[in-house]
GROMACS .gro file of C-alpha atoms in nm:
model
  451
    1MET     CA    1   0.000   0.000   0.000
    2THR     CA    2   0.128   0.346  -0.080
    3THR     CA    3   0.244   0.568   0.199
    4ARG     CA    4  -0.007   0.847   0.137
    5ALA     CA    5  -0.335   0.903  -0.043
    6ASP     CA    6  -0.282   0.950  -0.417
    7VAL     CA    7  -0.489   1.089  -0.700
    8ILE     CA    8  -0.448   0.948  -1.048
    9PHE     CA    9  -0.575   1.195  -1.307
   10VAL     CA   10  -0.628   1.102  -1.671
   11ASP     CA   11  -0.703   1.354  -1.947
   12ASP     CA   12  -0.563   1.387  -2.297
   13ASP     CA   13  -0.561   1.771  -2.267
   14LYS     CA   14  -0.221   1.885  -2.131
   15ASP     CA   15  -0.349   2.221  -2.009
   16VAL     CA   16  -0.625   2.051  -1.809
   17ARG     CA   17  -0.370   1.808  -1.663
   18ASP     CA   18  -0.136   2.087  -1.556
   19THR     CA   19  -0.416   2.292  -1.398
   20THR     CA   20  -0.556   1.992  -1.210
   21ILE     CA   21  -0.214   1.884  -1.081
   22GLU     CA   22  -0.154   2.233  -0.945
   23SER     CA   23  -0.497   2.255  -0.780
   24LEU     CA   24  -0.481   1.919  -0.607
   25SER     CA   25  -0.115   1.953  -0.511
   26LEU     CA   26  -0.193   2.279  -0.332
   27ALA     CA   27  -0.458   2.087  -0.137
   28GLY     CA   28  -0.194   1.842  -0.018
   29TYR     CA   29  -0.258   1.551  -0.254
   30GLU     CA   30   0.007   1.363  -0.445
   31VAL     CA   31  -0.113   1.366  -0.807
   32THR     CA   32   0.005   1.151  -1.094
   33ALA     CA   33  -0.135   1.254  -1.434
   34PHE     CA   34  -0.159   1.054  -1.757
   35ALA     CA   35  -0.264   1.140  -2.109
   36LYS     CA   36  -0.383   0.785  -2.177
   37ALA     CA   37  -0.591   0.551  -1.964
   38GLU     CA   38  -0.385   0.251  -2.074
   39ARG     CA   39  -0.076   0.397  -1.903
   40ALA     CA   40  -0.270   0.481  -1.587
   41LEU     CA   41  -0.387   0.120  -1.551
   42GLU     CA   42  -0.027   0.015  -1.495
   43ARG     CA   43  -0.026   0.214  -1.169
   44ILE     CA   44  -0.353   0.075  -1.029
   45SER     CA   45  -0.373  -0.228  -0.804
   46ARG     CA   46  -0.613  -0.374  -0.551
   47ASP     CA   47  -0.412  -0.211  -0.270
   48PHE     CA   48  -0.412   0.136  -0.425
   49ASN     CA   49  -0.536   0.367  -0.146
   50GLY     CA   50  -0.633   0.664  -0.361
   51VAL     CA   51  -0.890   0.783  -0.613
   52ILE     CA   52  -0.899   0.793  -0.991
   53VAL     CA   53  -1.025   1.100  -1.177
   54SER     CA   54  -1.071   1.054  -1.553
   55ASP     CA   55  -1.219   1.234  -1.850
   56ILE     CA   56  -1.484   1.037  -2.036
   57ARG     CA   57  -1.399   1.146  -2.390
   58MET     CA   58  -1.044   1.033  -2.476
   59PRO     CA   59  -0.875   0.868  -2.777
   60GLY     CA   60  -0.807   0.498  -2.742
   61MET     CA   61  -0.954   0.367  -2.416
   62ASP     CA   62  -1.228   0.610  -2.313
   63GLY     CA   63  -1.349   0.679  -1.959
   64ILE     CA   64  -1.622   0.413  -1.961
   65GLN     CA   65  -1.382   0.143  -2.079
   66PHE     CA   66  -1.129   0.268  -1.824
   67LEU     CA   67  -1.393   0.234  -1.548
   68GLU     CA   68  -1.470  -0.123  -1.651
   69ALA     CA   69  -1.099  -0.213  -1.652
   70ILE     CA   70  -1.056  -0.062  -1.304
   71GLN     CA   71  -1.353  -0.258  -1.172
   72GLU     CA   72  -1.189  -0.580  -1.289
   73ILE     CA   73  -0.893  -0.490  -1.066
   74ASP     CA   74  -1.105  -0.376  -0.768
   75ASP     CA   75  -1.470  -0.280  -0.790
   76ALA     CA   76  -1.433  -0.079  -0.466
   77LEU     CA   77  -1.191   0.172  -0.620
   78PRO     CA   78  -1.362   0.515  -0.642
   79VAL     CA   79  -1.362   0.658  -0.994
   80LEU     CA   80  -1.464   1.020  -1.061
   81LEU     CA   81  -1.557   1.087  -1.424
   82VAL     CA   82  -1.522   1.428  -1.588
   83THR     CA   83  -1.774   1.502  -1.858
   84GLY     CA   84  -1.888   1.777  -2.089
   85HIS     CA   85  -2.244   1.908  -2.077
   86GLY     CA   86  -2.362   1.684  -2.359
   87ASP     CA   87  -2.222   1.370  -2.192
   88VAL     CA   88  -2.411   1.402  -1.861
   89PRO     CA   89  -2.649   1.111  -1.945
   90LEU     CA   90  -2.342   0.900  -2.023
   91ALA     CA   91  -2.188   0.991  -1.688
   92VAL     CA   92  -2.512   0.904  -1.505
   93ALA     CA   93  -2.514   0.566  -1.677
   94ALA     CA   94  -2.152   0.519  -1.568
   95MET     CA   95  -2.251   0.584  -1.206
   96GLN     CA   96  -2.510   0.312  -1.238
   97LYS     CA   97  -2.226   0.086  -1.343
   98GLY     CA   98  -2.027   0.175  -1.032
   99ALA     CA   99  -1.856   0.512  -1.088
  100PHE     CA  100  -1.828   0.703  -0.760
  101ASP     CA  101  -1.934   1.045  -0.895
  102PHE     CA  102  -1.891   1.276  -1.193
  103LEU     CA  103  -1.791   1.636  -1.255
  104GLU     CA  104  -1.933   1.846  -1.534
  105LYS     CA  105  -1.700   2.080  -1.725
  106PRO     CA  106  -1.618   2.348  -1.647
  107PHE     CA  107  -1.577   2.263  -1.277
  108SER     CA  108  -1.429   2.468  -0.996
  109ASN     CA  109  -1.120   2.368  -0.803
  110GLN     CA  110  -1.330   2.361  -0.486
  111ALA     CA  111  -1.579   2.118  -0.636
  112LEU     CA  112  -1.296   1.891  -0.749
  113ARG     CA  113  -1.130   1.894  -0.408
  114GLU     CA  114  -1.456   1.821  -0.226
  115ARG     CA  115  -1.534   1.521  -0.442
  116VAL     CA  116  -1.180   1.390  -0.418
  117ALA     CA  117  -1.191   1.423  -0.038
  118ARG     CA  118  -1.518   1.228  -0.021
  119ALA     CA  119  -1.384   0.960  -0.254
  120LEU     CA  120  -1.066   0.921  -0.051
  121GLN     CA  121  -1.268   0.885   0.269
  122PHE     CA  122  -1.480   0.621   0.096
  123ARG     CA  123  -1.166   0.435  -0.014
  124LYS     CA  124  -1.016   0.448   0.333
  125LEU     CA  125  -1.329   0.301   0.486
  126ARG     CA  126  -1.354   0.026   0.224
  127LEU     CA  127  -0.991  -0.076   0.277
  128GLU     CA  128  -1.036  -0.085   0.655
  129ASN     CA  129  -1.353  -0.290   0.621
  130ARG     CA  130  -1.178  -0.525   0.381
  131GLU     CA  131  -0.893  -0.568   0.625
  132LEU     CA  132  -1.141  -0.638   0.904
  133ARG     CA  133  -1.322  -0.897   0.691
  134ASP     CA  134  -0.989  -1.059   0.612
  135THR     CA  135  -0.920  -1.070   0.985
  136LEU     CA  136  -1.254  -1.230   1.062
  137ASP     CA  137  -1.333  -1.437   0.755
  138GLY     CA  138  -1.027  -1.446   0.537
  139ALA     CA  139  -0.799  -1.732   0.457
  140GLY     CA  140  -0.569  -1.858   0.726
  141ASP     CA  141  -0.603  -1.990   1.076
  142ALA     CA  142  -0.895  -1.833   1.263
  143LEU     CA  143  -0.715  -1.890   1.591
  144ASP     CA  144  -0.428  -1.662   1.497
  145ARG     CA  145  -0.670  -1.397   1.371
  146LEU     CA  146  -0.919  -1.398   1.657
  147MET     CA  147  -0.726  -1.521   1.961
  148VAL     CA  148  -0.457  -1.253   1.961
  149GLY     CA  149  -0.126  -1.276   2.145
  150SER     CA  150   0.232  -1.379   2.074
  151SER     CA  151   0.322  -1.483   2.430
  152GLU     CA  152   0.428  -1.842   2.490
  153VAL     CA  153   0.117  -1.924   2.693
  154MET     CA  154  -0.114  -1.794   2.417
  155GLN     CA  155   0.076  -1.985   2.150
  156GLN     CA  156   0.040  -2.303   2.355
  157THR     CA  157  -0.331  -2.238   2.412
  158ARG     CA  158  -0.396  -2.181   2.043
  159GLU     CA  159  -0.204  -2.492   1.947
  160ARG     CA  160  -0.402  -2.707   2.192
  161ILE     CA  161  -0.732  -2.570   2.061
  162ARG     CA  162  -0.614  -2.623   1.704
  163MET     CA  163  -0.532  -2.989   1.773
  164LEU     CA  164  -0.857  -3.056   1.960
  165ALA     CA  165  -1.067  -2.885   1.693
  166ALA     CA  166  -0.963  -3.151   1.444
  167THR     CA  167  -1.101  -3.425   1.670
  168ASP     CA  168  -1.452  -3.502   1.794
  169VAL     CA  169  -1.364  -3.545   2.163
  170ASP     CA  170  -1.553  -3.357   2.433
  171VAL     CA  171  -1.366  -3.061   2.581
  172LEU     CA  172  -1.381  -2.885   2.917
  173LEU     CA  173  -1.275  -2.519   2.908
  174THR     CA  174  -1.157  -2.376   3.238
  175GLY     CA  175  -1.036  -2.033   3.344
  176GLU     CA  176  -1.136  -1.713   3.514
  177THR     CA  177  -1.433  -1.506   3.404
  178GLY     CA  178  -1.359  -1.306   3.091
  179THR     CA  179  -1.067  -1.514   2.963
  180GLY     CA  180  -1.236  -1.606   2.633
  181LYS     CA  181  -1.394  -1.946   2.699
  182ASP     CA  182  -1.693  -1.862   2.478
  183LEU     CA  183  -1.463  -1.767   2.190
  184ALA     CA  184  -1.261  -2.086   2.237
  185ALA     CA  185  -1.579  -2.295   2.226
  186ARG     CA  186  -1.691  -2.127   1.906
  187LEU     CA  187  -1.349  -2.179   1.745
  188LEU     CA  188  -1.347  -2.546   1.845
  189HIS     CA  189  -1.674  -2.579   1.653
  190ASP     CA  190  -1.588  -2.356   1.354
  191MET     CA  191  -1.258  -2.537   1.293
  192SER     CA  192  -1.408  -2.885   1.337
  193PRO     CA  193  -1.567  -3.126   1.088
  194ARG     CA  194  -1.903  -3.020   1.239
  195ALA     CA  195  -1.855  -2.656   1.135
  196GLY     CA  196  -2.151  -2.661   0.898
  197GLN     CA  197  -2.385  -2.797   1.165
  198PRO     CA  198  -2.560  -2.612   1.452
  199PHE     CA  199  -2.366  -2.456   1.737
  200VAL     CA  200  -2.594  -2.424   2.041
  201ALA     CA  201  -2.461  -2.234   2.343
  202ILE     CA  202  -2.645  -2.262   2.676
  203ASN     CA  203  -2.550  -2.064   2.985
  204LEU     CA  204  -2.672  -2.295   3.262
  205ALA     CA  205  -2.626  -2.030   3.531
  206VAL     CA  206  -2.899  -1.805   3.390
  207LEU     CA  207  -3.165  -2.068   3.317
  208PRO     CA  208  -3.450  -2.061   3.572
  209GLU     CA  209  -3.421  -2.357   3.809
  210GLU     CA  210  -3.793  -2.428   3.811
  211ASN     CA  211  -3.815  -2.515   3.440
  212ILE     CA  212  -3.457  -2.574   3.334
  213GLU     CA  213  -3.532  -2.937   3.251
  214HIS     CA  214  -3.813  -2.837   3.014
  215LEU     CA  215  -3.593  -2.576   2.845
  216LEU     CA  216  -3.311  -2.825   2.792
  217PHE     CA  217  -3.495  -3.144   2.703
  218GLY     CA  218  -3.823  -3.007   2.569
  219HIS     CA  219  -4.162  -3.159   2.650
  220GLU     CA  220  -4.458  -3.331   2.494
  221ALA     CA  221  -4.807  -3.188   2.480
  222ASP     CA  222  -4.994  -3.230   2.811
  223ALA     CA  223  -4.670  -3.331   2.987
  224PHE     CA  224  -4.769  -3.091   3.265
  225PRO     CA  225  -5.052  -2.844   3.329
  226GLY     CA  226  -5.037  -2.565   3.072
  227ALA     CA  227  -4.835  -2.762   2.815
  228SER     CA  228  -5.088  -2.735   2.533
  229ARG     CA  229  -4.840  -2.839   2.265
  230ALA     CA  230  -4.507  -3.014   2.230
  231ARG     CA  231  -4.191  -2.808   2.244
  232TYR     CA  232  -3.836  -2.870   2.126
  233GLY     CA  233  -3.569  -2.826   2.392
  234LYS     CA  234  -3.237  -2.653   2.343
  235LEU     CA  235  -3.058  -2.988   2.323
  236GLU     CA  236  -3.265  -3.091   2.023
  237HIS     CA  237  -3.150  -2.786   1.827
  238ALA     CA  238  -2.789  -2.905   1.864
  239ARG     CA  239  -2.842  -3.241   1.693
  240GLY     CA  240  -2.554  -3.320   1.460
  241GLY     CA  241  -2.353  -3.017   1.571
  242THR     CA  242  -2.188  -2.887   1.886
  243LEU     CA  243  -2.354  -2.840   2.225
  244TYR     CA  244  -2.177  -2.581   2.442
  245LEU     CA  245  -2.275  -2.587   2.809
  246ASP     CA  246  -2.140  -2.283   2.993
  247GLU     CA  247  -2.107  -2.266   3.373
  248VAL     CA  248  -2.150  -2.639   3.436
  249GLY     CA  249  -2.041  -2.582   3.796
  250SER     CA  250  -2.389  -2.441   3.863
  251LEU     CA  251  -2.569  -2.767   3.776
  252SER     CA  252  -2.802  -2.906   4.041
  253PRO     CA  253  -2.745  -3.268   4.158
  254ALA     CA  254  -3.063  -3.385   3.979
  255LEU     CA  255  -2.961  -3.229   3.651
  256GLN     CA  256  -2.609  -3.365   3.686
  257THR     CA  257  -2.758  -3.715   3.692
  258LYS     CA  258  -2.961  -3.650   3.376
  259LEU     CA  259  -2.665  -3.501   3.194
  260LEU     CA  260  -2.448  -3.797   3.292
  261ARG     CA  261  -2.683  -4.023   3.100
  262LEU     CA  262  -2.690  -3.779   2.809
  263VAL     CA  263  -2.311  -3.768   2.785
  264ASP     CA  264  -2.287  -4.146   2.812
  265THR     CA  265  -2.552  -4.238   2.555
  266ARG     CA  266  -2.586  -3.918   2.347
  267ARG     CA  267  -2.960  -3.977   2.379
  268PHE     CA  268  -3.237  -3.805   2.578
  269GLU     CA  269  -3.616  -3.792   2.609
  270ARG     CA  270  -3.847  -3.498   2.616
  271VAL     CA  271  -4.034  -3.447   2.941
  272GLY     CA  272  -4.347  -3.663   2.927
  273SER     CA  273  -4.207  -3.902   2.666
  274ASN     CA  274  -4.026  -4.236   2.670
  275ASP     CA  275  -3.907  -4.213   2.310
  276PRO     CA  276  -3.531  -4.151   2.295
  277ILE     CA  277  -3.388  -3.882   2.068
  278ASP     CA  278  -3.037  -3.916   1.928
  279LEU     CA  279  -2.825  -3.610   2.008
  280ASN     CA  280  -2.521  -3.694   1.793
  281ALA     CA  281  -2.343  -3.380   1.909
  282ARG     CA  282  -2.001  -3.295   2.038
  283ILE     CA  283  -2.023  -3.156   2.390
  284ILE     CA  284  -1.806  -2.865   2.502
  285THR     CA  285  -1.837  -2.742   2.859
  286SER     CA  286  -1.686  -2.452   3.051
  287THR     CA  287  -1.656  -2.331   3.407
  288ASN     CA  288  -1.483  -2.059   3.606
  289GLN     CA  289  -1.492  -2.280   3.915
  290SER     CA  290  -1.273  -2.575   4.009
  291LEU     CA  291  -1.482  -2.883   3.935
  292ASN     CA  292  -1.225  -3.090   4.122
  293ALA     CA  293  -1.282  -2.880   4.434
  294LEU     CA  294  -1.660  -2.905   4.390
  295ALA     CA  295  -1.630  -3.283   4.349
  296LYS     CA  296  -1.422  -3.313   4.667
  297ALA     CA  297  -1.685  -3.110   4.849
  298GLY     CA  298  -1.956  -3.347   4.724
  299GLN     CA  299  -2.119  -3.078   4.509
  300PHE     CA  300  -2.030  -3.222   4.170
  301ARG     CA  301  -2.038  -3.580   4.047
  302THR     CA  302  -1.691  -3.716   3.991
  303ASP     CA  303  -1.809  -3.947   3.712
  304LEU     CA  304  -1.963  -3.650   3.529
  305LEU     CA  305  -1.644  -3.450   3.574
  306TYR     CA  306  -1.441  -3.725   3.408
  307ARG     CA  307  -1.685  -3.743   3.118
  308PHE     CA  308  -1.681  -3.367   3.064
  309ALA     CA  309  -1.303  -3.348   3.089
  310VAL     CA  310  -1.204  -3.594   2.817
  311ALA     CA  311  -0.973  -3.310   2.715
  312THR     CA  312  -0.925  -2.978   2.893
  313VAL     CA  313  -0.809  -2.634   2.788
  314GLU     CA  314  -0.707  -2.384   3.054
  315MET     CA  315  -0.772  -2.032   2.924
  316PRO     CA  316  -0.495  -1.810   3.068
  317ALA     CA  317  -0.575  -1.507   3.280
  318LEU     CA  318  -0.463  -1.179   3.128
  319CYS     CA  319  -0.210  -1.128   3.406
  320ASP     CA  320  -0.036  -1.446   3.285
  321HIS     CA  321   0.037  -1.289   2.945
  322ALA     CA  322   0.051  -0.917   3.019
  323GLU     CA  323   0.293  -0.867   2.731
  324ASP     CA  324   0.002  -0.930   2.494
  325VAL     CA  325  -0.210  -0.645   2.636
  326PRO     CA  326  -0.093  -0.366   2.397
  327VAL     CA  327  -0.159  -0.558   2.076
  328LEU     CA  328  -0.477  -0.712   2.219
  329PHE     CA  329  -0.613  -0.370   2.314
  330GLN     CA  330  -0.550  -0.236   1.964
  331HIS     CA  331  -0.720  -0.542   1.816
  332LEU     CA  332  -1.025  -0.495   2.041
  333LEU     CA  333  -1.033  -0.122   1.967
  334ARG     CA  334  -1.030  -0.186   1.594
  335MET     CA  335  -1.304  -0.447   1.624
  336THR     CA  336  -1.513  -0.215   1.839
  337ALA     CA  337  -1.476   0.073   1.593
  338ALA     CA  338  -1.585  -0.150   1.304
  339ARG     CA  339  -1.885  -0.278   1.499
  340HIS     CA  340  -2.002   0.077   1.572
  341GLY     CA  341  -1.925   0.202   1.222
  342VAL     CA  342  -1.667   0.451   1.351
  343GLU     CA  343  -1.428   0.546   1.072
  344GLU     CA  344  -1.175   0.757   1.263
  345TYR     CA  345  -1.068   0.747   1.625
  346ARG     CA  346  -0.772   0.834   1.845
  347HIS     CA  347  -0.500   0.575   1.808
  348PRO     CA  348  -0.343   0.495   2.146
  349SER     CA  349   0.013   0.608   2.203
  350ALA     CA  350   0.294   0.371   2.292
  351ASP     CA  351   0.311   0.522   2.642
  352TYR     CA  352  -0.058   0.461   2.700
  353LEU     CA  353  -0.033   0.102   2.577
  354GLY     CA  354   0.260   0.055   2.812
  355THR     CA  355   0.052   0.164   3.112
  356LEU     CA  356  -0.221  -0.083   3.012
  357ALA     CA  357   0.029  -0.367   3.021
  358GLN     CA  358   0.119  -0.274   3.378
  359ARG     CA  359  -0.236  -0.270   3.513
  360ASP     CA  360  -0.422  -0.547   3.688
  361TRP     CA  361  -0.705  -0.698   3.487
  362PRO     CA  362  -0.929  -0.899   3.721
  363GLY     CA  363  -1.198  -0.904   3.450
  364ASN     CA  364  -0.943  -1.028   3.196
  365VAL     CA  365  -1.011  -0.981   2.822
  366ARG     CA  366  -1.373  -0.883   2.888
  367GLU     CA  367  -1.256  -0.594   3.104
  368LEU     CA  368  -1.005  -0.489   2.837
  369ARG     CA  369  -1.282  -0.500   2.575
  370ASN     CA  370  -1.498  -0.275   2.794
  371LEU     CA  371  -1.210  -0.029   2.818
  372ALA     CA  372  -1.181  -0.029   2.437
  373GLU     CA  373  -1.549   0.071   2.421
  374LEU     CA  374  -1.491   0.359   2.664
  375TYR     CA  375  -1.177   0.467   2.481
  376LEU     CA  376  -1.358   0.475   2.148
  377VAL     CA  377  -1.635   0.709   2.272
  378GLY     CA  378  -1.388   0.933   2.457
  379ILE     CA  379  -1.487   0.843   2.814
  380GLU     CA  380  -1.157   0.670   2.879
  381LYS     CA  381  -0.877   0.925   2.842
  382PRO     CA  382  -0.511   0.819   2.862
  383ASP     CA  383  -0.422   1.097   3.108
  384ASP     CA  384  -0.710   1.015   3.343
  385SER     CA  385  -0.633   0.646   3.319
  386ALA     CA  386  -0.269   0.689   3.410
  387GLU     CA  387  -0.368   0.904   3.707
  388ALA     CA  388  -0.628   0.662   3.836
  389CYS     CA  389  -0.419   0.349   3.790
  390PRO     CA  390  -0.054   0.409   3.870
  391PRO     CA  391   0.185   0.168   3.702
  392ARG     CA  392   0.295  -0.134   3.898
  393GLU     CA  393   0.604  -0.345   3.856
  394SER     CA  394   0.641  -0.509   3.518
  395LEU     CA  395   0.592  -0.883   3.480
  396GLN     CA  396   0.965  -0.930   3.423
  397ALA     CA  397   1.050  -0.740   3.744
  398ARG     CA  398   0.808  -0.951   3.946
  399MET     CA  399   0.951  -1.272   3.798
  400GLU     CA  400   1.302  -1.160   3.883
  401ALA     CA  401   1.196  -1.080   4.240
  402ALA     CA  402   1.029  -1.420   4.277
  403GLU     CA  403   1.339  -1.597   4.144
  404ARG     CA  404   1.568  -1.410   4.384
  405GLU     CA  405   1.342  -1.492   4.676
  406ALA     CA  406   1.342  -1.864   4.585
  407ILE     CA  407   1.723  -1.874   4.562
  408VAL     CA  408   1.768  -1.685   4.888
  409ASP     CA  409   1.523  -1.915   5.069
  410THR     CA  410   1.702  -2.227   4.938
  411LEU     CA  411   2.048  -2.098   5.029
  412ILE     CA  412   1.932  -2.011   5.381
  413ARG     CA  413   1.783  -2.357   5.439
  414HIS     CA  414   2.100  -2.528   5.310
  415ARG     CA  415   2.328  -2.281   5.491
  416GLY     CA  416   2.506  -2.182   5.172
  417ASN     CA  417   2.566  -2.536   5.047
  418LEU     CA  418   2.567  -2.477   4.673
  419LYS     CA  419   2.537  -2.842   4.566
  420ALA     CA  420   2.232  -2.904   4.778
  421SER     CA  421   2.081  -2.575   4.666
  422TYR     CA  422   2.115  -2.618   4.289
  423GLU     CA  423   1.994  -2.979   4.312
  424GLU     CA  424   1.680  -2.871   4.498
  425LEU     CA  425   1.622  -2.587   4.253
  426GLY     CA  426   1.664  -2.826   3.959
  427ILE     CA  427   1.933  -2.621   3.788
  428SER     CA  428   2.302  -2.668   3.715
  429ARG     CA  429   2.586  -2.538   3.929
  430LYS     CA  430   2.681  -2.294   3.654
  431THR     CA  431   2.326  -2.161   3.629
  432LEU     CA  432   2.309  -2.107   4.004
  433TYR     CA  433   2.637  -1.913   3.996
  434GLU     CA  434   2.510  -1.694   3.713
  435LYS     CA  435   2.184  -1.621   3.892
  436MET     CA  436   2.363  -1.541   4.219
  437ILE     CA  437   2.582  -1.291   4.034
  438ARG     CA  438   2.280  -1.133   3.865
  439HIS     CA  439   2.093  -1.102   4.195
  440LYS     CA  440   2.410  -0.990   4.379
  441LEU     CA  441   2.410  -1.283   4.622
  442GLN     CA  442   2.722  -1.421   4.790
  443ARG     CA  443   2.753  -1.769   4.935
  444VAL     CA  444   2.935  -1.645   5.244
  445ASP     CA  445   2.624  -1.453   5.352
  446PHE     CA  446   2.437  -1.782   5.400
  447THR     CA  447   2.702  -1.994   5.577
  448ASP     CA  448   2.788  -2.032   5.941
  449GLU     CA  449   3.149  -1.944   5.872
  450ALA     CA  450   3.297  -1.667   6.082
  451GLU     CA  451   3.320  -1.331   5.912
   0.00000   0.00000   0.00000
């Protein structure tokens, strides 16, 4: 893509070319003029970020043919056609074919500049939207495009999801609230052989306890007072696809028993019926609680836990990959702007992105996404943010401090015995020496030897 917005101007009249170049150059545009449309085509590509202005009446390839040739390259390139009074109907017909606008001779410099400005804004928006579509729907691995982050833990998480997506095994997603479990579930489905089948997501924590069974399994007519007709349950809509059960830690003991049978047999019955229905769905579950802890406390069936957790994916908390925060924030900001149809917004400075990486994020990615919303509408201001949330120690500094503390504690317990210390720490003698030098530690400070 070129470094600045360009205008390509085509007209076989040299005086008109010279006048137009001068007018647009004074307005700050970089103008390239051609006498023939055939030569101008050599400069146009799908990534061209400017606008084309062309006369209609020209020898050789005329303006209409030029427009058609441009549309074969990229039908989203804005083309302004210049026409004489008698050719206005022709110009109108060209707009119906996709021309952006037309100018009637003689035109003022102001009119030309205004139309060029509008066309350039149109081109900018179309390129940004195209880039966004490529991010969301383009070729390539959806994980890399949607689950952003270059940290080691994010690379490992993506790779695990990528491998599991190719299988049909059930998956349990764990992690704190806001870490992206819903996105991971959707990607597991979209990248699986079941991608063309239904994806049914059910948040078990928000379903009303009194009729949760009816909502999940459905019911037959007259199954209970007020059931005048049969009703499909949410499970039935997932047949052949993927069933995503969110917040499984909130399941009641009775429902746990029913789901155990469902997971075992992949069959269920509507309330009031004895006829089994084949589910034939992959089951993905998620929780922000420890199912192991709930099982030990007698609040969750161990056999159901094992069936849910055929494979597990731990979604990392944002504090575990703080180095990803700057690029993740920019990604969320760009997505938010596209969703709201915002064409221009303040781009965060490097200093501001640095302060974001140093903040605590108890709400994880969801909290960062909320901040992107506030930033976009101007409620979140970098200066205010820095004032309200003073920077804390970087992740690297905290890791260094933890390492020093571990070495000091080991040396104290072994009274400066280096062999015993590096064996307990699981490192080599050379590595221990290097770390002691870096942390400014001396063996003599931990021994019982007389000073």
